[in-house]
Coordinates of N, CA and C in Angstrom, one line a residue:
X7 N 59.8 -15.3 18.5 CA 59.2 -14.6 19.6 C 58.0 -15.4 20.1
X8 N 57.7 -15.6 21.6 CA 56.9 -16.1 22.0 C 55.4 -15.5 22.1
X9 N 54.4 -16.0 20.9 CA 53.1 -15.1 21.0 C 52.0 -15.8 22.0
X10 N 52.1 -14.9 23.0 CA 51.8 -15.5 24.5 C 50.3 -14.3 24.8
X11 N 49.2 -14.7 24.0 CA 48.2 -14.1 24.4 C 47.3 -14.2 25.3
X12 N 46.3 -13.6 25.8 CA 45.1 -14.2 26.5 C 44.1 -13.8 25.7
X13 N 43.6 -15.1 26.1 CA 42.0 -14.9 25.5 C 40.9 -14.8 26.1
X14 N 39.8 -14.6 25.8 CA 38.7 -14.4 26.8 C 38.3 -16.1 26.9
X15 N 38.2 -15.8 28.2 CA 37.6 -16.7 29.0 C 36.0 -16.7 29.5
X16 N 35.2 -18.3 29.5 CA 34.0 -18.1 29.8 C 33.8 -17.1 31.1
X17 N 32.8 -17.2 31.3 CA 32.1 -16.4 32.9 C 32.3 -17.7 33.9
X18 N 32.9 -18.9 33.4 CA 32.9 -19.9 34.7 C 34.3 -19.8 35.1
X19 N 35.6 -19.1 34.2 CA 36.9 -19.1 34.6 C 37.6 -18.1 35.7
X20 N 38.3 -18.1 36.0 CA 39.1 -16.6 36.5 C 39.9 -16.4 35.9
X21 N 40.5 -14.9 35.6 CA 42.2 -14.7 35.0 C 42.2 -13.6 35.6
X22 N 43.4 -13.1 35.8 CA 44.4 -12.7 36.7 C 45.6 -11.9 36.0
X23 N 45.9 -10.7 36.4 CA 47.3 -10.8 36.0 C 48.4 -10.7 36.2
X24 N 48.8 -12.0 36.8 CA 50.1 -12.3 36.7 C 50.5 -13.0 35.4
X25 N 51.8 -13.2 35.0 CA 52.3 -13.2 34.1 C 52.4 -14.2 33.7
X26 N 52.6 -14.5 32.8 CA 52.9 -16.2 32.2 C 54.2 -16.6 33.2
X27 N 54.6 -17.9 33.9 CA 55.1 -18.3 34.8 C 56.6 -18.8 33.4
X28 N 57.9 -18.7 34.2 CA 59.0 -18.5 33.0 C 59.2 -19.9 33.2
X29 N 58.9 -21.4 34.0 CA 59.0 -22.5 33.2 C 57.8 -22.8 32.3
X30 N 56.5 -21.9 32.1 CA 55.5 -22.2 31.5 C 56.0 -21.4 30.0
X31 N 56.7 -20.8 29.8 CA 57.0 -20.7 28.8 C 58.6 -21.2 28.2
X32 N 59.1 -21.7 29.0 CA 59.8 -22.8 28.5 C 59.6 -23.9 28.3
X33 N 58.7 -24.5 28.2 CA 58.1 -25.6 27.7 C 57.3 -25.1 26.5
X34 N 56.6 -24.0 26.3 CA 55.3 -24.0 24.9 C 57.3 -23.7 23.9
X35 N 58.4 -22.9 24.7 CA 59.4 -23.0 23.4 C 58.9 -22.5 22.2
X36 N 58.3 -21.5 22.6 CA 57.5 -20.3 21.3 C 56.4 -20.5 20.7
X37 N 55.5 -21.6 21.3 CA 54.0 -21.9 20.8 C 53.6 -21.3 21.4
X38 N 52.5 -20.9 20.9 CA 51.4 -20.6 21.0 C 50.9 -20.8 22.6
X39 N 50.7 -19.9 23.7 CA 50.2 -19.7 24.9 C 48.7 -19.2 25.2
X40 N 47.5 -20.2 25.8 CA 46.5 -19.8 25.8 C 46.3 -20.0 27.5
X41 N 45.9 -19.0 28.2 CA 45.3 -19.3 29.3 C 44.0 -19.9 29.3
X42 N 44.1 -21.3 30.5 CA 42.6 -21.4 30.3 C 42.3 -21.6 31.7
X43 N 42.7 -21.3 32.6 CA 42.3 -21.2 33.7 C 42.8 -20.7 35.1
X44 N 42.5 -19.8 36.1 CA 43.1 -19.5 36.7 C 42.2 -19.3 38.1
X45 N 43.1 -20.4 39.4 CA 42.2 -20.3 40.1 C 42.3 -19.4 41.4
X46 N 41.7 -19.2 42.5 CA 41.8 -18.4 43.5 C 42.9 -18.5 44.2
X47 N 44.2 -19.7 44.1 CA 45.1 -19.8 44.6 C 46.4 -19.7 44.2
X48 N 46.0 -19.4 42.7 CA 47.3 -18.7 42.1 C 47.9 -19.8 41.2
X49 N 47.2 -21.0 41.3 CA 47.5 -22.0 39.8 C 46.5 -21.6 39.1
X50 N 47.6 -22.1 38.0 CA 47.7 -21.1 36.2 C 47.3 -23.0 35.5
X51 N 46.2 -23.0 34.6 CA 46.3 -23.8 33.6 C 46.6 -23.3 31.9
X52 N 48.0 -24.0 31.2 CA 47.9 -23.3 30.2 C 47.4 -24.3 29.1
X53 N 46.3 -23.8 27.8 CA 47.0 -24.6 26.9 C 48.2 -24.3 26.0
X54 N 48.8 -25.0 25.1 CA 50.1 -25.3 24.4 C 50.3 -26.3 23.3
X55 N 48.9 -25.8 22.1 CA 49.2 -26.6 21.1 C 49.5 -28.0 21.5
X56 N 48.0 -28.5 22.0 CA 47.9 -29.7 21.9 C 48.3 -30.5 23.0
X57 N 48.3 -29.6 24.1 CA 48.6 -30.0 25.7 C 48.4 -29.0 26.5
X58 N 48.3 -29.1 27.4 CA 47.7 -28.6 28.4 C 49.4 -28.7 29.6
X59 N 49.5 -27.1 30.7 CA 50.5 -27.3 31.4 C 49.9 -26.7 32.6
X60 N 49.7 -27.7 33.3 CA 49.1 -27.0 34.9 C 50.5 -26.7 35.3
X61 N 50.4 -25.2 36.3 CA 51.5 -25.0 36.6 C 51.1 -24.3 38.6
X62 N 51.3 -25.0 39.5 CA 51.3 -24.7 40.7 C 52.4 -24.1 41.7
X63 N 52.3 -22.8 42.4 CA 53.0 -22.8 43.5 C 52.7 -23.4 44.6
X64 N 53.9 -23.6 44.8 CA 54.3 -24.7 46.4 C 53.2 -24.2 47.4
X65 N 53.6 -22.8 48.0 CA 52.5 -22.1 48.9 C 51.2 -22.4 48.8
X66 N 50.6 -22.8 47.5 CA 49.0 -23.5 48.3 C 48.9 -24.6 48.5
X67 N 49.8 -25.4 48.8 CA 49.7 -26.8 49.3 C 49.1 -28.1 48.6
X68 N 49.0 -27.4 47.3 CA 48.3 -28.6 46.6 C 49.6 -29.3 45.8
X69 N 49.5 -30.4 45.6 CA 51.0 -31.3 45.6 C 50.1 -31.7 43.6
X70 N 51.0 -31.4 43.0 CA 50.3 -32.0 41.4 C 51.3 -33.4 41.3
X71 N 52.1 -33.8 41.9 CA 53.2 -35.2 41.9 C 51.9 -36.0 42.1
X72 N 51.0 -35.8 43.2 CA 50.1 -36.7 43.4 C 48.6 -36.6 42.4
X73 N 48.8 -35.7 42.0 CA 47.4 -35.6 40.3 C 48.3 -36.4 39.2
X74 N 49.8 -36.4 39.0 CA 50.0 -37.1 38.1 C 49.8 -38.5 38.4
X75 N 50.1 -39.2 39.8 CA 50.0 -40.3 40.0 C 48.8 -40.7 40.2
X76 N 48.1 -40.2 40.3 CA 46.6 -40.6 39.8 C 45.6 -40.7 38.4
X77 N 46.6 -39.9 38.1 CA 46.1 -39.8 36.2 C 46.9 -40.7 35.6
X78 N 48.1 -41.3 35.7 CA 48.9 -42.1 35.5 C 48.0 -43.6 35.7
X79 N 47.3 -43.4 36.6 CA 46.5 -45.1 37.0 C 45.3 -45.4 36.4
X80 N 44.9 -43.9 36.8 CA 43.1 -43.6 35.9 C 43.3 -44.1 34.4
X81 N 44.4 -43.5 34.0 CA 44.2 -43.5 32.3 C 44.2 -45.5 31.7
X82 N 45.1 -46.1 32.8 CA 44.5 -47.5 32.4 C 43.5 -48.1 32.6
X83 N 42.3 -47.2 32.9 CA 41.2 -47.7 33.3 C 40.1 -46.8 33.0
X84 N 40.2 -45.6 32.5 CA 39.5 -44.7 32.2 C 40.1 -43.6 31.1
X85 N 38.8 -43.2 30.5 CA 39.5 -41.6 29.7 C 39.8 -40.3 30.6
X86 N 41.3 -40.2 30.4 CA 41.7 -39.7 31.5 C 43.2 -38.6 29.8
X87 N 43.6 -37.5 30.8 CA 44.8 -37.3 29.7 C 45.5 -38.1 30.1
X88 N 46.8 -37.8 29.3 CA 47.6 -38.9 29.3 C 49.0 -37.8 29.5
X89 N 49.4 -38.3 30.8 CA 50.7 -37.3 31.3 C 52.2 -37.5 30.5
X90 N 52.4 -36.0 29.9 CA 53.5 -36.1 29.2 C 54.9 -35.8 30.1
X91 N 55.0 -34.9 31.1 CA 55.9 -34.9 32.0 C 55.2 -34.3 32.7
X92 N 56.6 -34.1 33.9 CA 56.1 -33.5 35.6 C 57.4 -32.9 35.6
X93 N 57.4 -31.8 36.6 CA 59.2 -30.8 37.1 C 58.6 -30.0 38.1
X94 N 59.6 -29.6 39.1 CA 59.2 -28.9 39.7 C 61.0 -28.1 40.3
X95 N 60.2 -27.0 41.3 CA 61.7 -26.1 41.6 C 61.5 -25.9 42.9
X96 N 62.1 -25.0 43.2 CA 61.8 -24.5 44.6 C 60.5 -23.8 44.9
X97 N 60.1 -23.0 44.0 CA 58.9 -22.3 43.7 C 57.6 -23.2 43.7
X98 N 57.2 -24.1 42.9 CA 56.5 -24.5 42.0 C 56.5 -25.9 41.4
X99 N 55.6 -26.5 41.0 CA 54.9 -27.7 40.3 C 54.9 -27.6 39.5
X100 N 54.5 -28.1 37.9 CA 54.0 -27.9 36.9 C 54.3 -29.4 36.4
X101 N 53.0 -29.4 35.7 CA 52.3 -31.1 35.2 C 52.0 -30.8 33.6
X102 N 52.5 -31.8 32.5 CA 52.1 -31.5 31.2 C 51.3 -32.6 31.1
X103 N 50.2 -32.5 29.9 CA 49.3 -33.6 29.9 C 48.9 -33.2 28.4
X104 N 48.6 -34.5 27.8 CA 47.9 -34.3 26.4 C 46.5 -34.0 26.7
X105 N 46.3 -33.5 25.5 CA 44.8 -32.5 25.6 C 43.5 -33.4 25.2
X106 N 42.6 -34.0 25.6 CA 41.8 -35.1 25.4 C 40.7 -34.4 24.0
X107 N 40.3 -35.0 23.0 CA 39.6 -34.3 22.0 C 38.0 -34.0 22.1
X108 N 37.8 -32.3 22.5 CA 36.5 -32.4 22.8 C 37.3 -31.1 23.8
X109 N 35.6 -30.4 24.4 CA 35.3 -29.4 25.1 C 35.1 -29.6 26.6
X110 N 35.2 -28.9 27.1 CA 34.9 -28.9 28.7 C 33.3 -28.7 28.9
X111 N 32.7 -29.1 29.7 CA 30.8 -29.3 29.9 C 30.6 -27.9 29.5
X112 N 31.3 -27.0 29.8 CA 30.5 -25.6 30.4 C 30.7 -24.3 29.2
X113 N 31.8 -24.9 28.2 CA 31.7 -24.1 27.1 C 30.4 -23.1 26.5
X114 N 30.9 -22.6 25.8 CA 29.5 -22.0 25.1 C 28.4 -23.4 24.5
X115 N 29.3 -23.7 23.9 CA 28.9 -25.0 22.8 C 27.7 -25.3 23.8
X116 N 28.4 -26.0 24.9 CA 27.0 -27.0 25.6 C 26.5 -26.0 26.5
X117 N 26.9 -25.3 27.2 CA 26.0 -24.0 27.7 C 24.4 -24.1 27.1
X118 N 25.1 -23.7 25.8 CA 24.1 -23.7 24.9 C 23.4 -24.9 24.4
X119 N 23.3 -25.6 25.4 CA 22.7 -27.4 24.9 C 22.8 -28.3 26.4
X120 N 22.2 -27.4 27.3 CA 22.4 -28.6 28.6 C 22.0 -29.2 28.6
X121 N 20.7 -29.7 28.1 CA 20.4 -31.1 28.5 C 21.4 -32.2 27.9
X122 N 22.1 -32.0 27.0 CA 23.4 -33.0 26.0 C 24.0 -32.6 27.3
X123 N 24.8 -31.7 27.5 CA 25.9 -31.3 28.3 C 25.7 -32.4 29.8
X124 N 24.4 -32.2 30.1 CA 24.4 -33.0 31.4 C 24.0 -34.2 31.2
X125 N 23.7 -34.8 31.0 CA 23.5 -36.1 30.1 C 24.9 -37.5 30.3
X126 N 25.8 -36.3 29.2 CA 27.6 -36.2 29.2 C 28.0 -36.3 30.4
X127 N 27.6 -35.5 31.5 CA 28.6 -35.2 32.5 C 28.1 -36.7 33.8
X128 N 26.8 -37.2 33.6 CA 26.4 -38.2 34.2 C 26.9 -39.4 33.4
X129 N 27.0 -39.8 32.0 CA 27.2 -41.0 31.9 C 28.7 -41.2 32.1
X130 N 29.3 -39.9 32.2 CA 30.8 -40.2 32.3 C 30.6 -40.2 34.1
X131 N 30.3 -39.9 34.8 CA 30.2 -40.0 36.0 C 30.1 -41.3 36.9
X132 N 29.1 -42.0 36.1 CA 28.4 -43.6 36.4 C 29.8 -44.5 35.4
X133 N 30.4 -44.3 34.5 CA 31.4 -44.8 34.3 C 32.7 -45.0 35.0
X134 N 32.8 -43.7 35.8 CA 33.9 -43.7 36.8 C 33.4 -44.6 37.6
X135 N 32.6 -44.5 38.3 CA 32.1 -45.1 39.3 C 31.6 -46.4 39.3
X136 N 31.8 -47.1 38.2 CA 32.0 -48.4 37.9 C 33.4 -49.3 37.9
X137 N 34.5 -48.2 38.0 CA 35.7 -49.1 38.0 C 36.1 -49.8 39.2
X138 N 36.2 -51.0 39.6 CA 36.2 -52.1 40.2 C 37.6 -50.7 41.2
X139 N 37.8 -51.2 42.4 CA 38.6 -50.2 43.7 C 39.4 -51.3 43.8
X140 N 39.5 -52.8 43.5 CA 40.7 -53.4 44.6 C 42.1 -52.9 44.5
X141 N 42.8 -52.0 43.4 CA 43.5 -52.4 43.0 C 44.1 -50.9 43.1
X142 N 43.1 -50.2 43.7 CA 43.5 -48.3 44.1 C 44.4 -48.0 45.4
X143 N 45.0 -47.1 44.9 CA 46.1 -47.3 46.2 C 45.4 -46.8 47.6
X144 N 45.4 -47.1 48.5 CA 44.9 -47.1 49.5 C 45.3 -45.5 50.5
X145 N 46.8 -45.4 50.0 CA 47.0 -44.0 50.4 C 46.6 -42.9 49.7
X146 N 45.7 -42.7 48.5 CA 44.7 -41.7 48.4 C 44.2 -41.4 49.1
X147 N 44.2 -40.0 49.6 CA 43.1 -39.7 51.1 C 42.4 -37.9 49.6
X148 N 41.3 -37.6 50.5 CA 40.8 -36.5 50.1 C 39.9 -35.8 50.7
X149 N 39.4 -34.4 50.2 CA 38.5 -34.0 51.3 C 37.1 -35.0 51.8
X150 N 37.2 -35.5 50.8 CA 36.0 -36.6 51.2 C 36.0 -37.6 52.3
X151 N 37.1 -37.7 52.9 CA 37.2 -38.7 54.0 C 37.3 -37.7 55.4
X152 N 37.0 -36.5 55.0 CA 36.9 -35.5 56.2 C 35.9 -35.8 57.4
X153 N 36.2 -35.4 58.5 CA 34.6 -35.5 59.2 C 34.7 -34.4 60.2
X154 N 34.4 -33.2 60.3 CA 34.5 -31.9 60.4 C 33.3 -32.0 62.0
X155 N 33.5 -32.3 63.3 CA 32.5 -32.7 64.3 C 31.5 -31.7 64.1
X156 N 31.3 -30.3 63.3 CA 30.3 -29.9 63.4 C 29.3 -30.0 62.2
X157 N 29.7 -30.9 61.5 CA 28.7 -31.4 60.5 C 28.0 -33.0 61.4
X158 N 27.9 -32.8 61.9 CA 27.1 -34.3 62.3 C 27.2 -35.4 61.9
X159 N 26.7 -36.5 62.3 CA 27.2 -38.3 61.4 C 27.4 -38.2 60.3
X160 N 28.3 -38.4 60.2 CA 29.0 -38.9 58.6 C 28.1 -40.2 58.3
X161 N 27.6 -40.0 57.0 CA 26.7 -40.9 56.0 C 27.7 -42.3 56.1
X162 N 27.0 -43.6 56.6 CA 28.0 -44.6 56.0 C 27.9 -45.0 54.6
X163 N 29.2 -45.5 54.2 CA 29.2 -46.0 52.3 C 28.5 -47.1 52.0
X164 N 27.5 -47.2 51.8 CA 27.0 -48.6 51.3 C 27.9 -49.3 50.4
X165 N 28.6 -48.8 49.6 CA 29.8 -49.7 48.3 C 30.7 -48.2 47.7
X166 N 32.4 -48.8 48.2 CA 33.2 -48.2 48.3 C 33.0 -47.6 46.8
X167 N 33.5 -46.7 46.4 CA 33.6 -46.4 44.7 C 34.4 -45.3 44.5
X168 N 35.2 -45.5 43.2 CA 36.2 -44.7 43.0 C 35.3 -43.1 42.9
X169 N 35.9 -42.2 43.2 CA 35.6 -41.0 43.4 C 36.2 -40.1 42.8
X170 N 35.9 -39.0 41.8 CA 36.9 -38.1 41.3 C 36.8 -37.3 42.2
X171 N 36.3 -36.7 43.1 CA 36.7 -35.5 44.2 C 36.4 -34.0 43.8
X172 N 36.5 -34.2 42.6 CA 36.2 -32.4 42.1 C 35.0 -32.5 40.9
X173 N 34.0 -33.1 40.9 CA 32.9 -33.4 40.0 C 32.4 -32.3 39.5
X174 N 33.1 -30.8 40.0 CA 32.2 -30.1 38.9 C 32.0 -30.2 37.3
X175 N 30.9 -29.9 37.0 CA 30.5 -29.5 35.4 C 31.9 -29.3 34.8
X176 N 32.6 -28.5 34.6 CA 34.2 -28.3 33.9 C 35.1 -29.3 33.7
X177 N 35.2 -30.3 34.6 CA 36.2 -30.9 34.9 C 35.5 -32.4 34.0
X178 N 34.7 -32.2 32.7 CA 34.0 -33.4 31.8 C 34.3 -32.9 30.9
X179 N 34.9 -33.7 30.1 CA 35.1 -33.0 28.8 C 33.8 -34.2 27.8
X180 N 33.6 -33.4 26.3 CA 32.5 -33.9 25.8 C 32.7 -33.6 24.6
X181 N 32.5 -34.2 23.5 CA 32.9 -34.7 22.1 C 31.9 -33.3 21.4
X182 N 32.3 -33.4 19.8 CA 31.8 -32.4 19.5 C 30.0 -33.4 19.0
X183 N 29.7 -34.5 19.4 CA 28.4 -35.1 18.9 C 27.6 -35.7 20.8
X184 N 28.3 -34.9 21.5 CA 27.8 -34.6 22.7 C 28.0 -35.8 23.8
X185 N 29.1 -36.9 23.3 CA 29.6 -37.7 24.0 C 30.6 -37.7 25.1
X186 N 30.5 -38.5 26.4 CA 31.5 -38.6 27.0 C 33.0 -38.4 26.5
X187 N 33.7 -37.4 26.9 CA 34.8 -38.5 26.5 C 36.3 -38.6 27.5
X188 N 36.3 -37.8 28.6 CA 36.8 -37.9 29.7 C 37.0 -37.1 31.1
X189 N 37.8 -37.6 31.9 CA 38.1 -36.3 32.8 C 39.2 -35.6 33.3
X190 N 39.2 -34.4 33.7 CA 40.1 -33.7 33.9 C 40.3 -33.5 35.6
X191 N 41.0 -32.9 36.0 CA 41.4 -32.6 36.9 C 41.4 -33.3 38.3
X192 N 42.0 -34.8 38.6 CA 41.7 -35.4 39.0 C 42.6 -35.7 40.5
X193 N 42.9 -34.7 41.1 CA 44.3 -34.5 41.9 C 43.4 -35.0 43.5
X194 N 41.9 -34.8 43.6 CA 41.3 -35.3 44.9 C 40.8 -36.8 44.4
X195 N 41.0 -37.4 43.5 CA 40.1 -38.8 43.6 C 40.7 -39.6 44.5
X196 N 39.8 -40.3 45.0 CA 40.5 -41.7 46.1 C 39.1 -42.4 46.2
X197 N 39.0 -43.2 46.8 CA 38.2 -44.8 47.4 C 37.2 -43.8 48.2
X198 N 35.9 -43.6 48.3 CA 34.9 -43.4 48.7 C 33.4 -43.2 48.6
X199 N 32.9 -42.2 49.1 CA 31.1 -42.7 48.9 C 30.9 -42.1 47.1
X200 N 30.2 -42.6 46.6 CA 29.6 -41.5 45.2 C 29.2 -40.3 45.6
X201 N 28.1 -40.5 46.6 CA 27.4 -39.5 47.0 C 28.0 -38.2 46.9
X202 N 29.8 -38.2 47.3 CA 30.4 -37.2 47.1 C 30.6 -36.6 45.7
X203 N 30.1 -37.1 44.9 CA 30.3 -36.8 43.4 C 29.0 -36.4 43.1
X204 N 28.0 -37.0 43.2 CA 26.8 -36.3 43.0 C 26.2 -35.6 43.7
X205 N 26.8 -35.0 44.6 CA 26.5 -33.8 45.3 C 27.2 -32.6 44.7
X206 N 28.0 -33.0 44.4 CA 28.5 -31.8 44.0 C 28.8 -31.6 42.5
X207 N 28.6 -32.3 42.1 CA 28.3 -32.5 40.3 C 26.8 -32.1 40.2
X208 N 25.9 -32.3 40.6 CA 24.6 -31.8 40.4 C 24.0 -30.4 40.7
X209 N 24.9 -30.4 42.1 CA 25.1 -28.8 42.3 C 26.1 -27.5 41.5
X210 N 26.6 -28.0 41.3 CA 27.4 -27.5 40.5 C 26.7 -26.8 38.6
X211 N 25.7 -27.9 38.7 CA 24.9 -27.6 37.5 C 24.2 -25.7 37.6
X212 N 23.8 -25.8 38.8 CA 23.3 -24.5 39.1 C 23.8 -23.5 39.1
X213 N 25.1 -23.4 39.4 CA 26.0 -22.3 38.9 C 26.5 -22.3 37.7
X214 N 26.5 -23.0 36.7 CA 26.9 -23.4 35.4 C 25.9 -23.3 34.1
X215 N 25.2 -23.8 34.3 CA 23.8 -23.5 33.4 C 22.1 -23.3 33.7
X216 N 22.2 -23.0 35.3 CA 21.1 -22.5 36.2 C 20.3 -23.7 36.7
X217 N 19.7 -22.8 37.8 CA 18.6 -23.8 38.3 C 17.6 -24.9 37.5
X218 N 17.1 -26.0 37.7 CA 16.0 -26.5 37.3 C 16.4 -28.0 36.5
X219 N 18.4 -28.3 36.4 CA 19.0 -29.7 36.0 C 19.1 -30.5 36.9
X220 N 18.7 -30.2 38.1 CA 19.4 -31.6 38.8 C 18.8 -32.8 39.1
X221 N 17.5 -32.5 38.7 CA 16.6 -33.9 38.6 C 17.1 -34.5 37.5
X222 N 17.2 -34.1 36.1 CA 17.9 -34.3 34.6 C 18.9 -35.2 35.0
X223 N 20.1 -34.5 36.1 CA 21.1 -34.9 36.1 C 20.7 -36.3 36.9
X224 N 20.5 -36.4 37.8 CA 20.1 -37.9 38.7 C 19.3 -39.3 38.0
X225 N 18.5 -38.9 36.5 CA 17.6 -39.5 36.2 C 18.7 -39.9 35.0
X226 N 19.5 -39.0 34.7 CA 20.8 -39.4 33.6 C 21.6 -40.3 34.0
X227 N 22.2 -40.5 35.2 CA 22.9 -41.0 36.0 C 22.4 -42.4 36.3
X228 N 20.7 -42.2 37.0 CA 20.3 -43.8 37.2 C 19.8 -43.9 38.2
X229 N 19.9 -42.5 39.3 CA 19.5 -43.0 40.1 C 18.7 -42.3 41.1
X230 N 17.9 -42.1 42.4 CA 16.8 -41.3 43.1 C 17.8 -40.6 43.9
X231 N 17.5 -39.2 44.4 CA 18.0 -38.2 45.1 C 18.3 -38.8 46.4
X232 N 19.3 -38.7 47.3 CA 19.6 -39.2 48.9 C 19.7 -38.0 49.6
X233 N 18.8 -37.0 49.8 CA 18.8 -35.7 50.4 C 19.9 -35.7 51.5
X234 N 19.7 -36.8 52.3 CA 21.0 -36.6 53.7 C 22.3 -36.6 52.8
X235 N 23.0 -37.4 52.1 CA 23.6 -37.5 51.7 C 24.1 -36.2 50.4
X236 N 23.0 -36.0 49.7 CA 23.8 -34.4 49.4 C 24.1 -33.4 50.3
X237 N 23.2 -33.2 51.3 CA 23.1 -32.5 52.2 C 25.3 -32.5 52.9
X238 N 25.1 -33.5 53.6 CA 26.3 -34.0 54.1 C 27.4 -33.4 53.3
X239 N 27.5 -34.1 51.9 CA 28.6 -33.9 51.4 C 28.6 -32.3 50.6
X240 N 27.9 -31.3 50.5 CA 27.7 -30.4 49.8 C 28.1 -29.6 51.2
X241 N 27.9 -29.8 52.5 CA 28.1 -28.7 53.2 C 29.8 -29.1 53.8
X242 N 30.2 -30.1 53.7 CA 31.5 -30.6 54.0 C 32.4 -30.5 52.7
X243 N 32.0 -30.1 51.1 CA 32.9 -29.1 50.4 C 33.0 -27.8 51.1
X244 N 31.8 -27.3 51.1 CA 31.8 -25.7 51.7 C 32.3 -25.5 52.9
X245 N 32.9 -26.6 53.7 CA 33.4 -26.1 55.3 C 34.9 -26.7 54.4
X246 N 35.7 -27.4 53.4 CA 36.6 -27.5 53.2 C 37.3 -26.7 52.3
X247 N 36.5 -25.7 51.7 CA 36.8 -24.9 50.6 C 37.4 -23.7 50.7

């Protein structure tokens, strides 16, 4: 019998209940089912003994064919998981990926240790953002290349750079001796400004382990605050969200 529990989840997750999704449990094939995330759109992330099964319906328009094919590229060039399969039906998506060793930023563990936790979340950040772009597929597009006429001039990019697109705190995983060790959820990265990452990676600190990191976080990283530029790109998640 399939022992398909839930467990408590931090205060940074959502769960839901709907039910374990019936190709999500034909794949764990009687292991062990842990929810570990569930978002406002009705994808389910499970773990499964040692992998992880994002499982998406079609209806919110988010395509995971194109998260594998991005993690499929990242992983030669980055700590990234490492995709075990992909399927999908009429309904639904669902992506398997090996489980990278280490916690997500926002755990208890580093909760309880931000300044390590953010530290982690910037050196792995400035790592991404060192990987050379000639070679990124060019049809990556993301909310970042939006330009919404009621947000005003779009910032230009001083130097193109790979972009994860979803930089919150969660989406870093971090070793149990407080090291980088990769990233998750990487279905918006494409070719664009940083600034999009550090706007929303810094901000993001504030709802995750409270006000008063983001200087922490910028001086971890390397680099001085560009007010227009968070500005820009924090209010252009929030008009895309």
């Amino acid at each position: 019998m399939t022992d398909s529990r839930w467990p408590d989840l931090s205060d940074q997750q959502q769960r839901g209940d709907d039910p374990i999704p019936e190709q999500v449990l034909a794949i764990a094939d009687g292991r062990l089912i842990r929810m570990s995330w569930r978002n406002e759109l009705g994808g389910m992330t499970f773990a499964v003994e040692g992998t992880y099964v994002k499982w998406n319906p079609l209806s919110t328009g988010v395509d995971l064919a194109s998260e594998r094919e991005r993690m499929q590229w990242l992983a030669q060039h980055h700590p990234a998981p490492r995709v075990i399969d992909f399927g999908s039906d009429d309904d639904a998506q669902w992506l398997i990926t090996e489980a990278l060793p280490g916690e997500h930023a926002v755990s208890d563990r580093w909760k309880a240790r931000p300044s390590e936790a953010i530290r982690a979340i910037a050196v792995g950040l400035r790592r991404l953002h060192a990987i050379p772009v000639d070679d990124v597929p060019t049809r990556w597009t993301s909310w970042i290349h939006h330009s919404p006429a009621d947000l005003g001039e779009r910032p230009s990019v001083e130097t193109p750079t790979l972009v994860h697109g979803d930089a919150c705190a969660p989406n870093t995983i971090i070793s149990v001796d407080g090291s980088f060790v990769g990233h998750v959820d990487l279905g918006e990265m494409a070719v664009g400004d940083r600034w999009a990452d550090l706007a929303i990676a810094s901000m993001s600190l504030d709802w995750n382990f409270g006000e008063g990191y983001q200087d922490s976080f910028f001086t971890a990283y390397g680099i001085g605050r560009d007010e227009d530029r968070i500005r820009y790109y924090r209010d252009l998640w929030h008009h895309e969200s």
